[in-house]
Amino acid sequence: MTAVLGGCGFVGGSDVTLKLVAADYGDSKANSSRKYWDDLVKAYEAKHPGVRIDVTVHSWNDVDRKVREMVDAGQAPDMAQIGAYADYADKDLLYRADDVLSIPVQANFVSQLASAGQVNGVQYGMPFAASTRVLFYNKALFAEAGITPPKTWDDLAEAAEALKEQGVKYPYALPLGPEEAQAETMQWMLSGNGGYTSTAGTYRIDSIENVAAFTWLKDELVAKDLTGPVAPGKLNRAAAFAAFTDGDVGMLNGHPSLMKAAAAKGVKFGMVPTPGVEGESKATLGVTDWMTAFKQNGHQEEIGDFLDFVYSDDSVLDFSRTYDLLPVTTSASETMSTSARDKELRPFLDELLASELYPVGKISWAEVSADIKKRIGQAVAPGASPATVLGNIQATASRAESAE
C-alpha cells in the first residue's frame, strides 16, 4: 500500500499546499536555485491543479538552522532539502523513503548514496545532489616546474618541492579550516587506507592508518613549508579554491564546481585521481545532500507524487548540469556518462562508485563533524602530536556514539 501511495500518479483535486525548504547552490542571484525550483514547480503544478508547492530557498549557511528552528517551533515543512537527516529520523519525525517514493524511483538511487541515507537499515534520507573529489593541478605551473601529476603521496611531496622552487605560493593547498575540514580530513584518511569508521561502523578516528596519514602531512608537507603562507587550520576551502582560480595553487583536492570557477579565470587545469600512500587512492570522498519528508502535516500521498517528479531523469539532469554536480540516480548517471555535453564531469562520475560518504546515518555525526572542524588543524601544527589530536577527536566520537 505504501508503494501505491508513494508514487503513482496523484492527480490533484485536494487543494493542498506543500511547503519545501531548499538550499541555494548558486553563487549569485542569476543562478540561484530559486530559478530551478520555480521552473520545476511551474511544470508540476500545471499537471496537478489541486496541489501548490511553496518553496523557500536559503543559503547553505542558514538552511539547516532555519529548518531546525521550524521543527522546534512545531512548524515543520513538508519537505526539506538539507545537509543532515539522522536526528530527525531518530525522533520519528520523517517519513521513510518507501512511505513516499514509488518503488522504481527509490530503486533508482545510486547504491552508495541510498545506503548512506539509512538509519538502522531504513532509508530516511533521499540523496539530492552528489559530488566526489579529485586532485586538481595547475597545468602551467606544472609545466614550468617540469613535473607530472602525482600518483602517490611521495610523488605529491616531490611535485610540491618542485613547485616551491618555482616560487608557487601554495604548492599544495591544505584547507583544514573550519569551513569544510571534515572533507579534506576524510580524503587524506581514505588515501592512507583509513577513514572515519571501521567496517563494523564504529568510529576509528585515531586508527594507526589515520595517525600515519596526519603524521606524514605534518612532517612531509606542512613542516617543509609546502602548504602555503596560511596555516592549514586557518585555511578554508573557499579561500583555497579562490587561490587556485588566481593561479596561486599548484595542487589541491577539489569538487566539480571548481572547474567552472577556474575556467572563468582562464586557469588551465588538469584532474587526476587522488594520490594514495602506495598508488592511486582506493577510495575517494563522496558527498551528498538530502531530501527529507516530514510527517507533521500529513500529505504523504502528495509529497510522494511530487518527489517522484523531482527525481525524474529530466529534473535530476537539469539540476546536475546547472550546478556541475553528479546525478543521484542510476539512470541519470548512465545518461551523463555517455553524453558529450557532460564529458567534463566524467572524472567525478567515475569516482562515484568507489566513493565513501560521511557516516551521516549516525545521530552523533553532527557533533563529531563539528569537533573535527574545530580541532583537526592542530594535528599538523608545529610541535603538535597528530596521535594526541586524533585521540581527542576519537574521545568525542566515542562519547557521542555512546549517547545515541
PDB file of N, CA and C in Angstrom, residues 49-103:
ATOM      1  N   PRO A  49      -3.406  20.607 -10.660  1.00  0.00           N
ATOM      2  CA  PRO A  49      -4.027  21.872 -10.254  1.00  0.00           C
ATOM      3  C   PRO A  49      -4.480  21.910  -8.798  1.00  0.00           C
ATOM      4  N   GLY A  50      -4.590  20.759  -8.155  1.00  0.00           N
ATOM      5  CA  GLY A  50      -5.022  20.757  -6.757  1.00  0.00           C
ATOM      6  C   GLY A  50      -3.887  20.866  -5.765  1.00  0.00           C
ATOM      7  N   VAL A  51      -2.670  20.959  -6.249  1.00  0.00           N
ATOM      8  CA  VAL A  51      -1.512  20.990  -5.362  1.00  0.00           C
ATOM      9  C   VAL A  51      -0.667  22.232  -5.655  1.00  0.00           C
ATOM     10  N   ARG A  52      -0.296  22.939  -4.605  1.00  0.00           N
ATOM     11  CA  ARG A  52       0.588  24.091  -4.727  1.00  0.00           C
ATOM     12  C   ARG A  52       1.872  23.785  -3.962  1.00  0.00           C
ATOM     13  N   ILE A  53       3.000  24.099  -4.553  1.00  0.00           N
ATOM     14  CA  ILE A  53       4.290  23.884  -3.898  1.00  0.00           C
ATOM     15  C   ILE A  53       4.868  25.239  -3.523  1.00  0.00           C
ATOM     16  N   ASP A  54       5.007  25.470  -2.235  1.00  0.00           N
ATOM     17  CA  ASP A  54       5.535  26.732  -1.707  1.00  0.00           C
ATOM     18  C   ASP A  54       6.997  26.496  -1.330  1.00  0.00           C
ATOM     19  N   VAL A  55       7.915  27.066  -2.112  1.00  0.00           N
ATOM     20  CA  VAL A  55       9.344  26.821  -1.921  1.00  0.00           C
ATOM     21  C   VAL A  55      10.020  28.038  -1.310  1.00  0.00           C
ATOM     22  N   THR A  56      10.798  27.797  -0.272  1.00  0.00           N
ATOM     23  CA  THR A  56      11.649  28.819   0.326  1.00  0.00           C
ATOM     24  C   THR A  56      13.097  28.367   0.164  1.00  0.00           C
ATOM     25  N   VAL A  57      13.944  29.253  -0.352  1.00  0.00           N
ATOM     26  CA  VAL A  57      15.343  28.908  -0.601  1.00  0.00           C
ATOM     27  C   VAL A  57      16.233  29.717   0.342  1.00  0.00           C
ATOM     28  N   HIS A  58      17.140  29.016   1.031  1.00  0.00           N
ATOM     29  CA  HIS A  58      18.094  29.661   1.935  1.00  0.00           C
ATOM     30  C   HIS A  58      19.514  29.281   1.535  1.00  0.00           C
ATOM     31  N   SER A  59      20.474  30.112   1.908  1.00  0.00           N
ATOM     32  CA  SER A  59      21.877  29.785   1.662  1.00  0.00           C
ATOM     33  C   SER A  59      22.269  28.577   2.501  1.00  0.00           C
ATOM     34  N   TRP A  60      23.367  27.922   2.084  1.00  0.00           N
ATOM     35  CA  TRP A  60      23.849  26.785   2.855  1.00  0.00           C
ATOM     36  C   TRP A  60      24.286  27.202   4.252  1.00  0.00           C
ATOM     37  N   ASN A  61      24.606  28.462   4.447  1.00  0.00           N
ATOM     38  CA  ASN A  61      24.978  28.929   5.780  1.00  0.00           C
ATOM     39  C   ASN A  61      23.793  28.931   6.738  1.00  0.00           C
ATOM     40  N   ASP A  62      22.581  28.978   6.183  1.00  0.00           N
ATOM     41  CA  ASP A  62      21.388  29.169   7.006  1.00  0.00           C
ATOM     42  C   ASP A  62      20.378  28.035   6.958  1.00  0.00           C
ATOM     43  N   VAL A  63      20.389  27.209   5.912  1.00  0.00           N
ATOM     44  CA  VAL A  63      19.243  26.348   5.664  1.00  0.00           C
ATOM     45  C   VAL A  63      19.030  25.313   6.766  1.00  0.00           C
ATOM     46  N   ASP A  64      20.089  24.680   7.254  1.00  0.00           N
ATOM     47  CA  ASP A  64      19.894  23.673   8.302  1.00  0.00           C
ATOM     48  C   ASP A  64      19.361  24.303   9.585  1.00  0.00           C
ATOM     49  N   ARG A  65      19.879  25.486   9.909  1.00  0.00           N
ATOM     50  CA  ARG A  65      19.401  26.174  11.104  1.00  0.00           C
ATOM     51  C   ARG A  65      17.938  26.588  10.954  1.00  0.00           C
ATOM     52  N   LYS A  66      17.563  27.084   9.771  1.00  0.00           N
ATOM     53  CA  LYS A  66      16.179  27.503   9.546  1.00  0.00           C
ATOM     54  C   LYS A  66      15.213  26.332   9.723  1.00  0.00           C
ATOM     55  N   VAL A  67      15.585  25.190   9.158  1.00  0.00           N
ATOM     56  CA  VAL A  67      14.714  24.023   9.288  1.00  0.00           C
ATOM     57  C   VAL A  67      14.628  23.583  10.742  1.00  0.00           C
ATOM     58  N   ARG A  68      15.770  23.602  11.430  1.00  0.00           N
ATOM     59  CA  ARG A  68      15.761  23.238  12.857  1.00  0.00           C
ATOM     60  C   ARG A  68      14.827  24.147  13.640  1.00  0.00           C
ATOM     61  N   GLU A  69      14.876  25.437  13.372  1.00  0.00           N
ATOM     62  CA  GLU A  69      14.010  26.378  14.076  1.00  0.00           C
ATOM     63  C   GLU A  69      12.542  26.103  13.775  1.00  0.00           C
ATOM     64  N   MET A  70      12.213  25.779  12.523  1.00  0.00           N
ATOM     65  CA  MET A  70      10.838  25.470  12.164  1.00  0.00           C
ATOM     66  C   MET A  70      10.345  24.219  12.893  1.00  0.00           C
ATOM     67  N   VAL A  71      11.198  23.205  12.935  1.00  0.00           N
ATOM     68  CA  VAL A  71      10.819  21.957  13.609  1.00  0.00           C
ATOM     69  C   VAL A  71      10.643  22.201  15.103  1.00  0.00           C
ATOM     70  N   ASP A  72      11.569  22.919  15.702  1.00  0.00           N
ATOM     71  CA  ASP A  72      11.483  23.192  17.142  1.00  0.00           C
ATOM     72  C   ASP A  72      10.249  24.008  17.492  1.00  0.00           C
ATOM     73  N   ALA A  73       9.789  24.830  16.545  1.00  0.00           N
ATOM     74  CA  ALA A  73       8.594  25.650  16.777  1.00  0.00           C
ATOM     75  C   ALA A  73       7.299  24.899  16.464  1.00  0.00           C
ATOM     76  N   GLY A  74       7.411  23.641  16.100  1.00  0.00           N
ATOM     77  CA  GLY A  74       6.224  22.858  15.757  1.00  0.00           C
ATOM     78  C   GLY A  74       5.649  23.202  14.403  1.00  0.00           C
ATOM     79  N   GLN A  75       6.481  23.760  13.524  1.00  0.00           N
ATOM     80  CA  GLN A  75       6.036  24.166  12.192  1.00  0.00           C
ATOM     81  C   GLN A  75       6.921  23.551  11.113  1.00  0.00           C
ATOM     82  N   ALA A  76       7.112  22.255  11.191  1.00  0.00           N
ATOM     83  CA  ALA A  76       7.983  21.575  10.231  1.00  0.00           C
ATOM     84  C   ALA A  76       7.458  21.741   8.809  1.00  0.00           C
ATOM     85  N   PRO A  77       8.360  21.909   7.837  1.00  0.00           N
ATOM     86  CA  PRO A  77       7.920  21.927   6.435  1.00  0.00           C
ATOM     87  C   PRO A  77       7.513  20.515   6.020  1.00  0.00           C
ATOM     88  N   ASP A  78       6.867  20.401   4.896  1.00  0.00           N
ATOM     89  CA  ASP A  78       6.550  19.068   4.379  1.00  0.00           C
ATOM     90  C   ASP A  78       7.805  18.373   3.872  1.00  0.00           C
ATOM     91  N   MET A  79       8.696  19.156   3.266  1.00  0.00           N
ATOM     92  CA  MET A  79       9.947  18.626   2.742  1.00  0.00           C
ATOM     93  C   MET A  79      11.059  19.622   3.017  1.00  0.00           C
ATOM     94  N   ALA A  80      12.253  19.100   3.247  1.00  0.00           N
ATOM     95  CA  ALA A  80      13.418  19.965   3.422  1.00  0.00           C
ATOM     96  C   ALA A  80      14.601  19.332   2.721  1.00  0.00           C
ATOM     97  N   GLN A  81      15.315  20.135   1.966  1.00  0.00           N
ATOM     98  CA  GLN A  81      16.492  19.680   1.231  1.00  0.00           C
ATOM     99  C   GLN A  81      17.691  20.299   1.942  1.00  0.00           C
ATOM    100  N   ILE A  82      18.359  19.452   2.761  1.00  0.00           N
ATOM    101  CA  ILE A  82      19.304  19.948   3.757  1.00  0.00           C
ATOM    102  C   ILE A  82      20.539  19.051   3.835  1.00  0.00           C
ATOM    103  N   GLY A  83      21.375  19.279   4.844  1.00  0.00           N
ATOM    104  CA  GLY A  83      22.638  18.578   4.944  1.00  0.00           C
ATOM    105  C   GLY A  83      22.641  17.357   5.833  1.00  0.00           C
ATOM    106  N   ALA A  84      21.621  17.173   6.680  1.00  0.00           N
ATOM    107  CA  ALA A  84      21.608  16.047   7.611  1.00  0.00           C
ATOM    108  C   ALA A  84      20.168  15.627   7.891  1.00  0.00           C
ATOM    109  N   TYR A  85      20.014  14.385   8.270  1.00  0.00           N
ATOM    110  CA  TYR A  85      18.663  13.868   8.484  1.00  0.00           C
ATOM    111  C   TYR A  85      18.543  12.947   9.697  1.00  0.00           C
ATOM    112  N   ALA A  86      19.650  12.395  10.193  1.00  0.00           N
ATOM    113  CA  ALA A  86      19.588  11.286  11.148  1.00  0.00           C
ATOM    114  C   ALA A  86      18.878  11.648  12.444  1.00  0.00           C
ATOM    115  N   ASP A  87      19.111  12.860  12.954  1.00  0.00           N
ATOM    116  CA  ASP A  87      18.478  13.215  14.226  1.00  0.00           C
ATOM    117  C   ASP A  87      16.969  13.343  14.076  1.00  0.00           C
ATOM    118  N   TYR A  88      16.507  13.823  12.916  1.00  0.00           N
ATOM    119  CA  TYR A  88      15.061  13.887  12.687  1.00  0.00           C
ATOM    120  C   TYR A  88      14.469  12.477  12.580  1.00  0.00           C
ATOM    121  N   ALA A  89      15.189  11.592  11.911  1.00  0.00           N
ATOM    122  CA  ALA A  89      14.711  10.212  11.801  1.00  0.00           C
ATOM    123  C   ALA A  89      14.652   9.551  13.168  1.00  0.00           C
ATOM    124  N   ASP A  90      15.646   9.815  13.992  1.00  0.00           N
ATOM    125  CA  ASP A  90      15.695   9.220  15.328  1.00  0.00           C
ATOM    126  C   ASP A  90      14.505   9.645  16.178  1.00  0.00           C
ATOM    127  N   LYS A  91      14.010  10.846  15.932  1.00  0.00           N
ATOM    128  CA  LYS A  91      12.855  11.356  16.687  1.00  0.00           C
ATOM    129  C   LYS A  91      11.532  11.001  16.019  1.00  0.00           C
ATOM    130  N   ASP A  92      11.588  10.166  14.995  1.00  0.00           N
ATOM    131  CA  ASP A  92      10.397   9.696  14.286  1.00  0.00           C
ATOM    132  C   ASP A  92       9.608  10.847  13.669  1.00  0.00           C
ATOM    133  N   LEU A  93      10.337  11.827  13.141  1.00  0.00           N
ATOM    134  CA  LEU A  93       9.693  12.978  12.516  1.00  0.00           C
ATOM    135  C   LEU A  93       9.574  12.836  11.004  1.00  0.00           C
ATOM    136  N   LEU A  94      10.247  11.841  10.431  1.00  0.00           N
ATOM    137  CA  LEU A  94      10.321  11.723   8.980  1.00  0.00           C
ATOM    138  C   LEU A  94       9.568  10.511   8.457  1.00  0.00           C
ATOM    139  N   TYR A  95       9.018  10.665   7.265  1.00  0.00           N
ATOM    140  CA  TYR A  95       8.550   9.504   6.520  1.00  0.00           C
ATOM    141  C   TYR A  95       9.763   8.694   6.063  1.00  0.00           C
ATOM    142  N   ARG A  96       9.618   7.386   6.063  1.00  0.00           N
ATOM    143  CA  ARG A  96      10.606   6.545   5.409  1.00  0.00           C
ATOM    144  C   ARG A  96      10.559   6.814   3.910  1.00  0.00           C
ATOM    145  N   ALA A  97      11.663   6.559   3.235  1.00  0.00           N
ATOM    146  CA  ALA A  97      11.680   6.759   1.786  1.00  0.00           C
ATOM    147  C   ALA A  97      10.614   5.926   1.101  1.00  0.00           C
ATOM    148  N   ASP A  98      10.411   4.697   1.581  1.00  0.00           N
ATOM    149  CA  ASP A  98       9.410   3.853   0.928  1.00  0.00           C
ATOM    150  C   ASP A  98       7.988   4.193   1.354  1.00  0.00           C
ATOM    151  N   ASP A  99       7.825   5.131   2.278  1.00  0.00           N
ATOM    152  CA  ASP A  99       6.494   5.667   2.579  1.00  0.00           C
ATOM    153  C   ASP A  99       6.020   6.622   1.498  1.00  0.00           C
ATOM    154  N   VAL A 100       6.968   7.266   0.830  1.00  0.00           N
ATOM    155  CA  VAL A 100       6.589   8.331  -0.089  1.00  0.00           C
ATOM    156  C   VAL A 100       6.988   8.078  -1.541  1.00  0.00           C
ATOM    157  N   LEU A 101       8.099   7.423  -1.763  1.00  0.00           N
ATOM    158  CA  LEU A 101       8.562   7.220  -3.139  1.00  0.00           C
ATOM    159  C   LEU A 101       7.979   5.952  -3.744  1.00  0.00           C
ATOM    160  N   SER A 102       7.760   5.985  -5.037  1.00  0.00           N
ATOM    161  CA  SER A 102       7.377   4.760  -5.721  1.00  0.00           C
ATOM    162  C   SER A 102       8.570   3.805  -5.749  1.00  0.00           C
ATOM    163  N   ILE A 103       8.298   2.534  -5.913  1.00  0.00           N
ATOM    164  CA  ILE A 103       9.370   1.532  -5.908  1.00  0.00           C
ATOM    165  C   ILE A 103      10.411   1.816  -6.996  1.00  0.00           C
TER     166      ILE A 103
END
